[in-house]
Amino acid sequence: MSMEGRYYTAADYHDHFNPNAYLNTYYSDPEGHPDDAGILPFIMEQLHKLFYKEGVSGDRLIDIGSGPCVYSFVSACNNFKEIIASDYIEVNRKATRQWLNKEPGCFNWKPIIERVCSLEGHSNIEEREKKMREAIKDVIHCDVHQSNPIAGSPYKDPFDCVLTLCCLESVSTTKESYIQALQNVTSLLKSGGTFFQFVQPFRSYTVGDKKFAGVLFDQRFLEDAPLQANLTDMTFAIKRNTGDRASTLDFEFGMTIVAKKI
């Protein structure tokens, strides 16, 4: 448990989530946290495959539930004219804006960016950072439990690509609420558009001195869920945790889902 002797839940993110502690714990090293079993490099490789190797592109991309992170845009920024980051809580959006504005004390994403650049066979880190900052046009509020997760934003037209990483499983306590959230998120995607999700069901994970509880959705459920969200042509990639249960991040597998909107 956390030092306060309790587990925190999705309802506590607004008041108790510390983005600096989260970033320093899980993203300081491009290899990820030792308890993460290679998940961070796995995600970066899958995004590299989607955007660099397979060339998925378009005019507009949105990432739902970005948290305080920008790593999902390192590969995507060359392929989209307009990228929108989003998150439910303001402290996460603030952390992203601090990086975009090069504010003192902002998180250093260079090691992660360098890792992605190396996958592409070059080391133009500063150029890639510049491209990312140019492509990310806005950082907005989102709520996946609303029928329109970005209601109130100026963005009304559907997107060419929707990303969501480590989000839906973090804020859904039942299979029914997960399916509804997935349907809400995919409603932002245009017909024929590309959906990319990384989902990592977890028992718990630690941020600073607080431990957040999760739900262990099973693999079969997660593979079938897109069928209920007007998605087709699904492909899956699995990264299993073959180590012992860890105290910082307790999970069994992570999975990417790539699909097209019907």
Short mmCIF file of C-alpha atoms in Angstrom, two decimals:
data_model
loop_
_atom_site.label_atom_id
_atom_site.label_comp_id
_atom_site.label_asym_id
_atom_site.label_seq_id
_atom_site.Cartn_x
_atom_site.Cartn_y
_atom_site.Cartn_z
CA MET A 1 0.00 0.00 0.00
CA SER A 2 0.93 3.66 -0.11
CA MET A 3 2.55 5.32 2.85
CA GLU A 4 -0.89 6.56 3.87
CA GLY A 5 -2.01 2.93 4.17
CA ARG A 6 -4.50 2.93 1.33
CA TYR A 7 -4.85 2.17 -2.35
CA TYR A 8 -5.86 5.03 -4.61
CA THR A 9 -8.31 4.61 -7.48
CA ALA A 10 -9.26 6.41 -10.68
CA ALA A 11 -11.42 8.78 -8.63
CA ASP A 12 -8.28 10.00 -6.87
CA TYR A 13 -6.20 10.97 -9.91
CA HIS A 14 -7.40 14.57 -9.89
CA ASP A 15 -6.19 15.26 -6.36
CA HIS A 16 -3.39 12.78 -5.77
CA PHE A 17 -1.53 12.07 -9.02
CA ASN A 18 1.99 13.54 -9.15
CA PRO A 19 3.18 13.87 -12.76
CA ASN A 20 6.79 14.62 -11.83
CA ALA A 21 7.05 11.49 -9.71
CA TYR A 22 5.39 9.46 -12.45
CA LEU A 23 7.75 10.72 -15.16
CA ASN A 24 10.87 10.30 -13.04
CA THR A 25 9.88 6.76 -12.06
CA TYR A 26 8.83 5.35 -15.41
CA TYR A 27 10.43 7.50 -18.14
CA SER A 28 13.85 8.66 -16.95
CA ASP A 29 15.48 5.68 -18.67
CA PRO A 30 14.53 4.70 -22.25
CA GLU A 31 14.66 1.09 -21.04
CA GLY A 32 11.85 1.93 -18.61
CA HIS A 33 11.56 1.01 -14.95
CA PRO A 34 13.03 -2.40 -13.99
CA ASP A 35 9.57 -3.56 -12.84
CA ASP A 36 8.14 -2.63 -16.26
CA ALA A 37 9.69 -5.70 -17.92
CA GLY A 38 10.70 -3.89 -21.11
CA ILE A 39 7.27 -2.37 -21.77
CA LEU A 40 8.51 1.13 -22.66
CA PRO A 41 10.89 -0.05 -25.43
CA PHE A 42 8.13 -2.36 -26.65
CA ILE A 43 5.68 0.55 -27.01
CA MET A 44 8.24 2.71 -28.79
CA GLU A 45 9.02 -0.11 -31.21
CA GLN A 46 5.32 -0.62 -31.97
CA LEU A 47 4.77 3.09 -32.60
CA HIS A 48 7.90 3.13 -34.78
CA LYS A 49 6.50 0.22 -36.76
CA LEU A 50 3.12 1.91 -37.23
CA PHE A 51 4.32 5.35 -38.28
CA TYR A 52 7.81 4.84 -39.69
CA LYS A 53 7.71 1.39 -41.24
CA GLU A 54 4.04 1.15 -42.21
CA GLY A 55 3.70 4.88 -42.91
CA VAL A 56 0.34 5.54 -41.26
CA SER A 57 -0.29 9.23 -41.85
CA GLY A 58 -2.94 11.90 -42.26
CA ASP A 59 -3.83 15.46 -41.37
CA ARG A 60 -4.95 15.16 -37.74
CA LEU A 61 -4.07 12.87 -34.83
CA ILE A 62 -5.30 12.94 -31.24
CA ASP A 63 -3.90 11.11 -28.23
CA ILE A 64 -6.55 10.46 -25.58
CA GLY A 65 -5.19 10.31 -22.06
CA SER A 66 -1.66 11.45 -22.86
CA GLY A 67 -0.89 11.98 -19.19
CA PRO A 68 2.18 14.22 -18.79
CA CYS A 69 3.84 12.36 -21.70
CA VAL A 70 4.87 13.18 -25.26
CA TYR A 71 6.72 9.97 -26.20
CA SER A 72 3.78 8.75 -28.31
CA PHE A 73 4.42 11.64 -30.71
CA VAL A 74 8.11 11.02 -31.44
CA SER A 75 7.35 8.72 -34.37
CA ALA A 76 4.01 10.30 -35.30
CA CYS A 77 5.09 13.93 -35.67
CA ASN A 78 6.55 13.42 -39.15
CA ASN A 79 3.29 11.97 -40.47
CA PHE A 80 0.62 14.37 -39.23
CA LYS A 81 0.15 18.11 -39.69
CA GLU A 82 -1.80 18.56 -36.47
CA ILE A 83 -1.39 16.60 -33.24
CA ILE A 84 -3.60 17.12 -30.19
CA ALA A 85 -2.58 15.91 -26.74
CA SER A 86 -5.25 15.48 -24.08
CA ASP A 87 -5.69 14.45 -20.49
CA TYR A 88 -8.28 14.49 -17.72
CA ILE A 89 -6.24 16.27 -15.07
CA GLU A 90 -4.73 19.74 -15.35
CA VAL A 91 -1.39 18.91 -13.70
CA ASN A 92 -0.65 16.47 -16.53
CA ARG A 93 -1.65 18.98 -19.20
CA LYS A 94 0.53 21.57 -17.47
CA ALA A 95 3.54 19.24 -17.57
CA THR A 96 3.10 18.77 -21.32
CA ARG A 97 2.76 22.51 -21.90
CA GLN A 98 5.92 23.11 -19.86
CA TRP A 99 7.85 20.83 -22.22
CA LEU A 100 6.28 22.41 -25.30
CA ASN A 101 7.28 25.87 -24.04
CA LYS A 102 10.76 24.76 -22.94
CA GLU A 103 10.08 25.99 -19.43
CA PRO A 104 12.75 25.55 -16.73
CA GLY A 105 12.30 22.29 -14.87
CA CYS A 106 10.34 20.56 -17.62
CA PHE A 107 10.91 16.85 -18.04
CA ASN A 108 13.85 15.79 -20.21
CA TRP A 109 12.51 13.61 -23.04
CA LYS A 110 15.80 13.58 -24.95
CA PRO A 111 16.85 10.01 -23.97
CA ILE A 112 13.48 8.66 -25.17
CA ILE A 113 13.64 10.71 -28.37
CA GLU A 114 17.20 9.52 -28.96
CA ARG A 115 16.02 5.91 -28.64
CA VAL A 116 13.34 6.42 -31.31
CA CYS A 117 15.73 8.27 -33.60
CA SER A 118 18.15 5.34 -33.32
CA LEU A 119 15.37 3.01 -34.50
CA GLU A 120 15.12 5.24 -37.57
CA GLY A 121 18.87 5.11 -38.10
CA HIS A 122 19.83 8.69 -37.25
CA SER A 123 20.63 10.93 -34.27
CA ASN A 124 18.84 14.18 -35.14
CA ILE A 125 17.41 14.62 -31.65
CA GLU A 126 17.15 18.43 -31.66
CA GLU A 127 15.51 18.39 -35.08
CA ARG A 128 12.99 15.81 -33.89
CA GLU A 129 12.19 17.81 -30.75
CA LYS A 130 11.57 20.85 -32.92
CA LYS A 131 9.31 18.85 -35.22
CA MET A 132 7.34 17.52 -32.26
CA ARG A 133 6.79 20.98 -30.83
CA GLU A 134 5.64 22.23 -34.21
CA ALA A 135 3.23 19.34 -34.74
CA ILE A 136 1.60 19.40 -31.28
CA LYS A 137 -0.93 22.17 -31.74
CA ASP A 138 -2.90 21.92 -28.49
CA VAL A 139 -3.20 20.24 -25.09
CA ILE A 140 -6.84 19.84 -24.09
CA HIS A 141 -9.09 18.31 -21.46
CA CYS A 142 -10.58 14.88 -22.10
CA ASP A 143 -12.89 12.53 -20.23
CA VAL A 144 -13.24 9.04 -21.68
CA HIS A 145 -16.42 8.44 -19.70
CA GLN A 146 -18.25 11.14 -21.65
CA SER A 147 -19.92 10.25 -24.96
CA ASN A 148 -17.75 12.94 -26.53
CA PRO A 149 -14.45 12.74 -24.62
CA ILE A 150 -13.35 16.19 -25.85
CA ALA A 151 -16.66 18.02 -25.50
CA GLY A 152 -16.06 21.73 -25.07
CA SER A 153 -12.97 21.73 -27.27
CA PRO A 154 -12.91 23.46 -30.67
CA TYR A 155 -12.33 20.11 -32.43
CA LYS A 156 -15.56 18.89 -34.00
CA ASP A 157 -14.44 16.90 -37.04
CA PRO A 158 -13.29 13.27 -36.68
CA PHE A 159 -9.56 12.50 -36.64
CA ASP A 160 -7.46 10.46 -39.05
CA CYS A 161 -5.76 8.67 -36.17
CA VAL A 162 -6.60 8.14 -32.50
CA LEU A 163 -4.04 6.95 -29.96
CA THR A 164 -4.67 5.93 -26.37
CA LEU A 165 -1.95 4.46 -24.18
CA CYS A 166 -2.23 3.22 -20.59
CA CYS A 167 -5.53 5.06 -20.23
CA LEU A 168 -8.77 3.10 -20.46
CA GLU A 169 -7.66 0.31 -18.15
CA SER A 170 -6.54 2.90 -15.59
CA VAL A 171 -9.93 4.59 -15.27
CA SER A 172 -12.40 1.73 -15.89
CA THR A 173 -13.43 -0.45 -12.95
CA THR A 174 -15.67 -2.89 -14.85
CA LYS A 175 -15.74 -4.52 -18.26
CA GLU A 176 -18.89 -2.55 -19.08
CA SER A 177 -17.28 0.81 -18.27
CA TYR A 178 -14.20 -0.16 -20.28
CA ILE A 179 -16.30 -0.99 -23.36
CA GLN A 180 -18.23 2.26 -23.03
CA ALA A 181 -15.02 4.27 -22.71
CA LEU A 182 -13.59 2.51 -25.77
CA GLN A 183 -16.73 3.32 -27.75
CA ASN A 184 -16.51 6.95 -26.65
CA VAL A 185 -12.88 7.24 -27.70
CA THR A 186 -13.35 5.59 -31.10
CA SER A 187 -16.25 7.94 -31.84
CA LEU A 188 -13.55 10.57 -32.46
CA LEU A 189 -12.11 8.54 -35.35
CA LYS A 190 -13.20 8.95 -38.96
CA SER A 191 -14.30 5.98 -41.03
CA GLY A 192 -11.20 4.21 -42.32
CA GLY A 193 -9.04 5.95 -39.73
CA THR A 194 -6.36 4.20 -37.67
CA PHE A 195 -6.76 3.34 -34.00
CA PHE A 196 -3.71 2.50 -31.85
CA GLN A 197 -4.03 1.42 -28.25
CA PHE A 198 -1.59 0.19 -25.68
CA VAL A 199 -3.35 -1.49 -22.79
CA GLN A 200 -1.59 -2.80 -19.68
CA PRO A 201 -3.99 -4.28 -17.11
CA PHE A 202 -2.45 -3.97 -13.65
CA ARG A 203 -3.09 -4.88 -10.05
CA SER A 204 -1.37 -1.72 -8.86
CA TYR A 205 1.35 0.77 -9.66
CA THR A 206 3.21 3.28 -7.53
CA VAL A 207 3.62 7.01 -8.10
CA GLY A 208 5.72 8.68 -5.44
CA ASP A 209 4.38 7.51 -2.08
CA LYS A 210 0.98 6.51 -3.47
CA LYS A 211 -0.15 3.19 -4.86
CA PHE A 212 -2.96 3.17 -7.43
CA ALA A 213 -5.17 0.10 -7.81
CA GLY A 214 -6.27 -1.31 -11.16
CA VAL A 215 -8.30 -4.12 -12.70
CA LEU A 216 -6.83 -7.22 -14.36
CA PHE A 217 -8.85 -7.42 -17.56
CA ASP A 218 -8.06 -10.67 -19.38
CA GLN A 219 -6.47 -10.90 -22.81
CA ARG A 220 -9.49 -12.47 -24.54
CA PHE A 221 -11.76 -9.67 -23.34
CA LEU A 222 -9.34 -7.00 -24.56
CA GLU A 223 -9.02 -8.65 -27.98
CA ASP A 224 -12.80 -8.90 -28.38
CA ALA A 225 -13.59 -5.39 -27.09
CA PRO A 226 -12.76 -3.51 -30.34
CA LEU A 227 -15.54 -5.43 -32.12
CA GLN A 228 -17.99 -3.55 -29.91
CA ALA A 229 -16.49 -0.18 -30.89
CA ASN A 230 -16.94 -0.26 -34.70
CA LEU A 231 -13.36 -1.37 -35.27
CA THR A 232 -12.09 -3.97 -37.72
CA ASP A 233 -8.83 -5.39 -39.13
CA MET A 234 -7.35 -5.74 -35.66
CA THR A 235 -3.76 -6.77 -35.11
CA PHE A 236 -2.27 -7.47 -31.69
CA ALA A 237 1.21 -7.57 -30.21
CA ILE A 238 1.78 -8.93 -26.70
CA LYS A 239 4.56 -8.27 -24.21
CA ARG A 240 4.35 -10.56 -21.20
CA ASN A 241 5.83 -9.98 -17.79
CA THR A 242 7.83 -13.12 -17.12
CA GLY A 243 9.27 -11.88 -13.84
CA ASP A 244 7.98 -12.00 -10.30
CA ARG A 245 5.20 -9.75 -9.09
CA ALA A 246 6.76 -6.36 -8.42
CA SER A 247 5.85 -3.70 -5.90
CA THR A 248 6.26 -0.65 -8.15
CA LEU A 249 4.25 -1.99 -11.09
CA ASP A 250 2.32 -5.24 -10.73
CA PHE A 251 1.03 -6.53 -14.08
CA GLU A 252 0.94 -9.67 -16.22
CA PHE A 253 1.09 -8.37 -19.81
CA GLY A 254 0.87 -5.33 -22.04
CA MET A 255 -0.73 -5.36 -25.49
CA THR A 256 -0.94 -3.10 -28.51
CA ILE A 257 -4.08 -3.05 -30.60
CA VAL A 258 -4.07 -1.55 -34.09
CA ALA A 259 -7.37 -1.37 -35.96
CA LYS A 260 -9.39 0.52 -38.54
CA LYS A 261 -12.69 2.30 -37.98
CA ILE A 262 -15.61 0.80 -39.90
#
